[in-house]
PDB file of C-alpha atoms in Angstrom:
ATOM      1  CA  MET N   1      -4.037 -51.026 -26.267  1.00 44.00           C
ATOM      2  CA  LYS N   2      -0.647 -49.688 -25.083  1.00 46.00           C
ATOM      3  CA  LYS N   3      -0.020 -48.317 -28.540  1.00 42.00           C
ATOM      4  CA  PHE N   4      -3.369 -46.440 -28.491  1.00 39.00           C
ATOM      5  CA  ALA N   5      -2.619 -44.920 -25.064  1.00 41.00           C
ATOM      6  CA  TRP N   6       0.821 -43.848 -26.236  1.00 41.00           C
ATOM      7  CA  VAL N   7      -0.573 -42.251 -29.413  1.00 39.00           C
ATOM      8  CA  ALA N   8      -3.383 -40.508 -27.494  1.00 41.00           C
ATOM      9  CA  GLY N   9      -0.912 -39.224 -24.889  1.00 42.00           C
ATOM     10  CA  SER N  10       1.398 -37.912 -27.604  1.00 40.00           C
ATOM     11  CA  ALA N  11      -1.472 -36.180 -29.377  1.00 39.00           C
ATOM     12  CA  MET N  12      -2.549 -34.476 -26.145  1.00 41.00           C
ATOM     13  CA  LEU N  13       1.036 -33.359 -25.482  1.00 38.00           C
ATOM     14  CA  LEU N  14       1.374 -31.913 -28.984  1.00 36.00           C
ATOM     15  CA  ALA N  15      -1.975 -30.138 -28.648  1.00 39.00           C
ATOM     16  CA  ALA N  16      -0.817 -28.590 -25.395  1.00 43.00           C
ATOM     17  CA  CYS N  17       2.250 -27.195 -27.155  1.00 43.00           C
ATOM     18  CA  GLY N  18       0.176 -25.265 -29.692  1.00 44.00           C
ATOM     19  CA  GLY N  19      -1.224 -21.800 -29.024  1.00 46.00           C
ATOM     20  CA  SER N  20       0.307 -19.218 -26.795  1.00 47.00           C
ATOM     21  CA  GLN N  21       3.076 -19.954 -24.347  1.00 58.00           C
ATOM     22  CA  ASP N  22       3.306 -18.667 -20.814  1.00 62.00           C
ATOM     23  CA  THR N  23       6.870 -17.521 -20.277  1.00 86.00           C
ATOM     24  CA  ARG N  24       8.214 -16.455 -16.882  1.00 86.00           C
ATOM     25  CA  VAL N  25      11.442 -14.441 -16.866  1.00 88.00           C
ATOM     26  CA  PRO N  26      13.398 -13.640 -13.686  1.00 88.00           C
ATOM     27  CA  VAL N  27      14.531 -10.012 -13.421  1.00 91.00           C
ATOM     28  CA  GLU N  28      17.323  -8.917 -11.071  1.00 91.00           C
ATOM     29  CA  LEU N  29      16.564  -5.423  -9.750  1.00 91.00           C
ATOM     30  CA  GLY N  30      19.165  -5.268  -6.983  1.00 89.00           C
ATOM     31  CA  SER N  31      21.044  -2.481  -8.774  1.00 90.00           C
ATOM     32  CA  LEU N  32      18.042  -0.182  -8.183  1.00 91.00           C
ATOM     33  CA  VAL N  33      18.062  -0.714  -4.411  1.00 91.00           C
ATOM     34  CA  THR N  34      20.557   1.523  -2.667  1.00 85.00           C
ATOM     35  CA  PRO N  35      20.770   1.912   1.099  1.00 82.00           C
ATOM     36  CA  ALA N  36      18.969   4.965   2.414  1.00 76.00           C
ATOM     37  CA  SER N  37      18.003   5.870   5.931  1.00 82.00           C
ATOM     38  CA  ALA N  38      14.410   7.056   6.046  1.00 89.00           C
ATOM     39  CA  PRO N  39      12.469   4.680   8.324  1.00 92.00           C
ATOM     40  CA  TRP N  40       9.625   7.195   8.409  1.00 95.00           C
ATOM     41  CA  LEU N  41       8.746   6.210   4.824  1.00 96.00           C
ATOM     42  CA  GLN N  42       7.296   2.723   4.443  1.00 96.00           C
ATOM     43  CA  VAL N  43       5.994   0.925   1.357  1.00 96.00           C
ATOM     44  CA  GLU N  44       3.914  -2.141   2.112  1.00 95.00           C
ATOM     45  CA  GLN N  45       5.959  -5.082   0.864  1.00 93.00           C
ATOM     46  CA  ASP N  46       4.303  -7.397  -1.605  1.00 89.00           C
ATOM     47  CA  THR N  47       5.818  -9.907  -3.992  1.00 85.00           C
ATOM     48  CA  GLN N  48       4.157  -9.506  -7.331  1.00 87.00           C
ATOM     49  CA  ASP N  49       4.920 -10.482 -10.865  1.00 94.00           C
ATOM     50  CA  VAL N  50       4.808  -7.935 -13.669  1.00 95.00           C
ATOM     51  CA  GLU N  51       2.648  -8.932 -16.615  1.00 94.00           C
ATOM     52  CA  VAL N  52       3.703  -7.763 -20.071  1.00 95.00           C
ATOM     53  CA  ARG N  53       0.551  -7.151 -22.098  1.00 94.00           C
ATOM     54  CA  GLY N  54       0.260  -6.659 -25.860  1.00 92.00           C
ATOM     55  CA  LEU N  55       2.472  -9.564 -26.937  1.00 90.00           C
ATOM     56  CA  GLU N  56       1.347 -12.618 -28.895  1.00 89.00           C
ATOM     57  CA  ASP N  57       2.613 -14.931 -26.158  1.00 89.00           C
ATOM     58  CA  SER N  58       2.081 -14.465 -22.451  1.00 90.00           C
ATOM     59  CA  LEU N  59       5.115 -12.986 -20.672  1.00 93.00           C
ATOM     60  CA  THR N  60       5.468 -12.590 -16.914  1.00 95.00           C
ATOM     61  CA  LEU N  61       8.476 -10.893 -15.321  1.00 96.00           C
ATOM     62  CA  LYS N  62       9.456 -12.126 -11.850  1.00 96.00           C
ATOM     63  CA  PRO N  63      11.418  -9.275 -10.229  1.00 96.00           C
ATOM     64  CA  THR N  64      13.877  -9.839  -7.374  1.00 95.00           C
ATOM     65  CA  PRO N  65      13.721  -7.893  -5.118  1.00 95.00           C
ATOM     66  CA  PRO N  66      10.016  -7.129  -5.562  1.00 96.00           C
ATOM     67  CA  VAL N  67       8.802  -3.907  -7.190  1.00 97.00           C
ATOM     68  CA  SER N  68       7.511  -2.652  -3.812  1.00 96.00           C
ATOM     69  CA  GLU N  69      10.977  -2.980  -2.262  1.00 96.00           C
ATOM     70  CA  VAL N  70      12.601  -1.142  -5.167  1.00 96.00           C
ATOM     71  CA  LEU N  71       9.984   1.611  -4.940  1.00 97.00           C
ATOM     72  CA  GLN N  72      10.563   1.969  -1.187  1.00 96.00           C
ATOM     73  CA  ALA N  73      14.343   2.223  -1.599  1.00 96.00           C
ATOM     74  CA  ARG N  74      14.096   4.830  -4.356  1.00 96.00           C
ATOM     75  CA  LEU N  75      11.480   6.897  -2.509  1.00 97.00           C
ATOM     76  CA  ARG N  76      13.548   6.817   0.681  1.00 96.00           C
ATOM     77  CA  GLN N  77      16.643   7.972  -1.172  1.00 95.00           C
ATOM     78  CA  ALA N  78      14.809  10.769  -3.004  1.00 95.00           C
ATOM     79  CA  LEU N  79      12.787  12.042  -0.028  1.00 95.00           C
ATOM     80  CA  ALA N  80      15.361  11.778   2.785  1.00 94.00           C
ATOM     81  CA  PRO N  81      16.309  15.489   2.461  1.00 93.00           C
ATOM     82  CA  GLU N  82      12.641  16.491   2.874  1.00 92.00           C
ATOM     83  CA  TYR N  83      12.243  15.038   6.387  1.00 92.00           C
ATOM     84  CA  PHE N  84      10.913  17.193   9.208  1.00 91.00           C
ATOM     85  CA  THR N  85       9.820  16.260  12.732  1.00 89.00           C
ATOM     86  CA  ASP N  86       6.758  13.996  12.903  1.00 90.00           C
ATOM     87  CA  LEU N  87       6.654  13.239   9.165  1.00 93.00           C
ATOM     88  CA  VAL N  88       5.408   9.723   8.385  1.00 95.00           C
ATOM     89  CA  ILE N  89       4.612   8.381   4.918  1.00 96.00           C
ATOM     90  CA  HIS N  90       2.962   5.026   4.361  1.00 97.00           C
ATOM     91  CA  CYS N  91       2.375   3.618   0.872  1.00 97.00           C
ATOM     92  CA  GLU N  92       0.441   0.510  -0.096  1.00 96.00           C
ATOM     93  CA  GLN N  93      -1.294  -1.161  -3.040  1.00 96.00           C
ATOM     94  CA  VAL N  94       1.737  -1.032  -5.337  1.00 97.00           C
ATOM     95  CA  PHE N  95       0.723  -1.720  -8.927  1.00 96.00           C
ATOM     96  CA  ALA N  96       3.053  -2.488 -11.855  1.00 97.00           C
ATOM     97  CA  GLU N  97       2.218  -3.673 -15.350  1.00 97.00           C
ATOM     98  CA  MET N  98       3.989  -3.336 -18.691  1.00 97.00           C
ATOM     99  CA  ARG N  99       2.191  -2.772 -21.964  1.00 96.00           C
ATOM    100  CA  VAL N 100       3.672  -3.163 -25.441  1.00 95.00           C
ATOM    101  CA  ASP N 101       2.267  -1.161 -28.346  1.00 94.00           C
ATOM    102  CA  PRO N 102       3.548  -2.963 -31.456  1.00 87.00           C
ATOM    103  CA  GLU N 103       1.594  -0.637 -33.759  1.00 89.00           C
ATOM    104  CA  ALA N 104       3.422   2.503 -32.603  1.00 86.00           C
ATOM    105  CA  THR N 105       6.265   3.736 -34.789  1.00 86.00           C
ATOM    106  CA  PRO N 106       8.672   2.637 -33.425  1.00 88.00           C
ATOM    107  CA  ALA N 107       7.044  -0.026 -31.238  1.00 90.00           C
ATOM    108  CA  SER N 108       6.990   1.100 -27.607  1.00 95.00           C
ATOM    109  CA  VAL N 109       6.707  -0.336 -24.115  1.00 97.00           C
ATOM    110  CA  THR N 110       5.094   1.486 -21.182  1.00 97.00           C
ATOM    111  CA  LEU N 111       5.209   0.698 -17.473  1.00 98.00           C
ATOM    112  CA  GLU N 112       2.107   1.551 -15.471  1.00 98.00           C
ATOM    113  CA  LEU N 113       3.352   2.070 -11.918  1.00 98.00           C
ATOM    114  CA  GLY N 114       1.270   3.275  -9.017  1.00 97.00           C
ATOM    115  CA  THR N 115       0.846   3.291  -5.263  1.00 97.00           C
ATOM    116  CA  HIS N 116      -1.496   4.813  -2.714  1.00 98.00           C
ATOM    117  CA  CYS N 117       0.269   6.884  -0.037  1.00 97.00           C
ATOM    118  CA  GLY N 118      -0.799   8.662   3.082  1.00 96.00           C
ATOM    119  CA  ILE N 119       1.294  11.550   4.380  1.00 95.00           C
ATOM    120  CA  ASP N 120       0.990  12.244   8.091  1.00 93.00           C
ATOM    121  CA  ALA N 121       2.687  15.527   8.888  1.00 88.00           C
ATOM    122  CA  ARG N 122       1.925  16.486  12.466  1.00 81.00           C
ATOM    123  CA  GLY N 123      -1.524  14.958  12.157  1.00 80.00           C
ATOM    124  CA  VAL N 124      -2.502  16.318   8.750  1.00 76.00           C
ATOM    125  CA  GLY N 125      -1.641  15.490   5.170  1.00 82.00           C
ATOM    126  CA  PRO N 126      -2.996  14.162   1.902  1.00 86.00           C
ATOM    127  CA  ASP N 127      -3.986  10.577   1.229  1.00 92.00           C
ATOM    128  CA  LYS N 128      -3.873   9.887  -2.504  1.00 94.00           C
ATOM    129  CA  THR N 129      -2.782   7.642  -5.332  1.00 97.00           C
ATOM    130  CA  TYR N 130       0.437   8.395  -7.201  1.00 98.00           C
ATOM    131  CA  HIS N 131       0.890   7.151 -10.756  1.00 98.00           C
ATOM    132  CA  ALA N 132       3.633   7.159 -13.384  1.00 98.00           C
ATOM    133  CA  SER N 133       3.657   5.857 -16.979  1.00 98.00           C
ATOM    134  CA  PRO N 134       7.220   5.965 -18.331  1.00 98.00           C
ATOM    135  CA  SER N 135       7.718   4.724 -21.916  1.00 97.00           C
ATOM    136  CA  MET N 136      10.575   3.763 -24.169  1.00 96.00           C
ATOM    137  CA  PRO N 137      11.043   2.106 -27.567  1.00 95.00           C
ATOM    138  CA  ALA N 138      10.396  -1.630 -27.384  1.00 93.00           C
ATOM    139  CA  PRO N 139      13.674  -3.447 -26.716  1.00 90.00           C
ATOM    140  CA  ALA N 140      15.374  -5.184 -29.614  1.00 84.00           C
ATOM    141  CA  GLY N 141      15.293  -8.915 -29.179  1.00 85.00           C
ATOM    142  CA  GLY N 142      12.448  -8.698 -26.656  1.00 86.00           C
ATOM    143  CA  ASP N 143      14.634  -8.007 -23.606  1.00 92.00           C
ATOM    144  CA  TYR N 144      11.737  -6.860 -21.428  1.00 94.00           C
ATOM    145  CA  ALA N 145      13.721  -7.577 -18.261  1.00 93.00           C
ATOM    146  CA  LYS N 146      16.130  -4.770 -19.134  1.00 94.00           C
ATOM    147  CA  ALA N 147      13.205  -2.539 -20.118  1.00 95.00           C
ATOM    148  CA  LEU N 148      11.569  -3.149 -16.717  1.00 96.00           C
ATOM    149  CA  THR N 149      14.754  -2.056 -14.958  1.00 96.00           C
ATOM    150  CA  ARG N 150      14.926   1.234 -16.886  1.00 96.00           C
ATOM    151  CA  LEU N 151      11.212   1.974 -16.690  1.00 97.00           C
ATOM    152  CA  LEU N 152      10.950   1.132 -12.989  1.00 97.00           C
ATOM    153  CA  ALA N 153      13.785   3.550 -12.189  1.00 97.00           C
ATOM    154  CA  ALA N 154      12.104   6.306 -14.213  1.00 97.00           C
ATOM    155  CA  GLY N 155       8.649   5.596 -12.778  1.00 98.00           C
ATOM    156  CA  SER N 156       9.896   5.489  -9.181  1.00 97.00           C
ATOM    157  CA  ASP N 157      11.677   8.787  -9.671  1.00 97.00           C
ATOM    158  CA  ASP N 158       8.508  10.339 -11.102  1.00 98.00           C
ATOM    159  CA  ILE N 159       6.432   9.156  -8.129  1.00 98.00           C
ATOM    160  CA  ALA N 160       9.137  10.503  -5.788  1.00 97.00           C
ATOM    161  CA  ARG N 161       8.851  13.901  -7.517  1.00 97.00           C
ATOM    162  CA  GLN N 162       5.067  13.921  -7.045  1.00 97.00           C
ATOM    163  CA  LEU N 163       5.336  12.811  -3.425  1.00 96.00           C
ATOM    164  CA  ARG N 164       8.058  15.395  -2.722  1.00 95.00           C
ATOM    165  CA  ALA N 165       5.762  18.191  -3.934  1.00 94.00           C
ATOM    166  CA  ASP N 166       3.011  17.037  -1.556  1.00 93.00           C
ATOM    167  CA  VAL N 167       5.458  16.727   1.365  1.00 93.00           C
ATOM    168  CA  LYS N 168       6.720  20.272   0.739  1.00 90.00           C
ATOM    169  CA  ALA N 169       3.150  21.602   0.558  1.00 89.00           C
ATOM    170  CA  THR N 170       2.322  19.808   3.817  1.00 87.00           C
ATOM    171  CA  ALA N 171       5.396  21.172   5.624  1.00 76.00           C
ATOM    172  CA  ARG N 172       4.051  24.740   5.575  1.00 68.00           C
TER     173      ARG N 172
END
């Protein structure tokens, strides 16, 4: 009876090993967070993993600090020169997901990055969703952690550019 239980347990363990694997990779993003003084710009903090879609196996990136913290730091740094009295920006619902297109020539990876921001400039201002989709060739050796770092910097800078244009239009 013990032998049967051992064989059955081994078979179940081997069956569990087949199919796709769920891999979780830590990603250090501290190099993207630089000190900036702009307390009037807040991004709602949320710890979220970044799923990498389009691969045979499941891959989840676990960024530290979270994407929302990196986005806040980069937006604060980029928009600090645009400040005027009574300007307040609040962003929430940060979204980040990577997608691999193995059929592209060469294979590419894209980061979908977005957030919803409200600009309050002396009581008026737009309330809208900002989105960026930076791409790059898929990393050799599958180093999607390094790709996330590059794409997150580019995407944050693109959202900062969009937000800056709306802040300037509101300042009039």
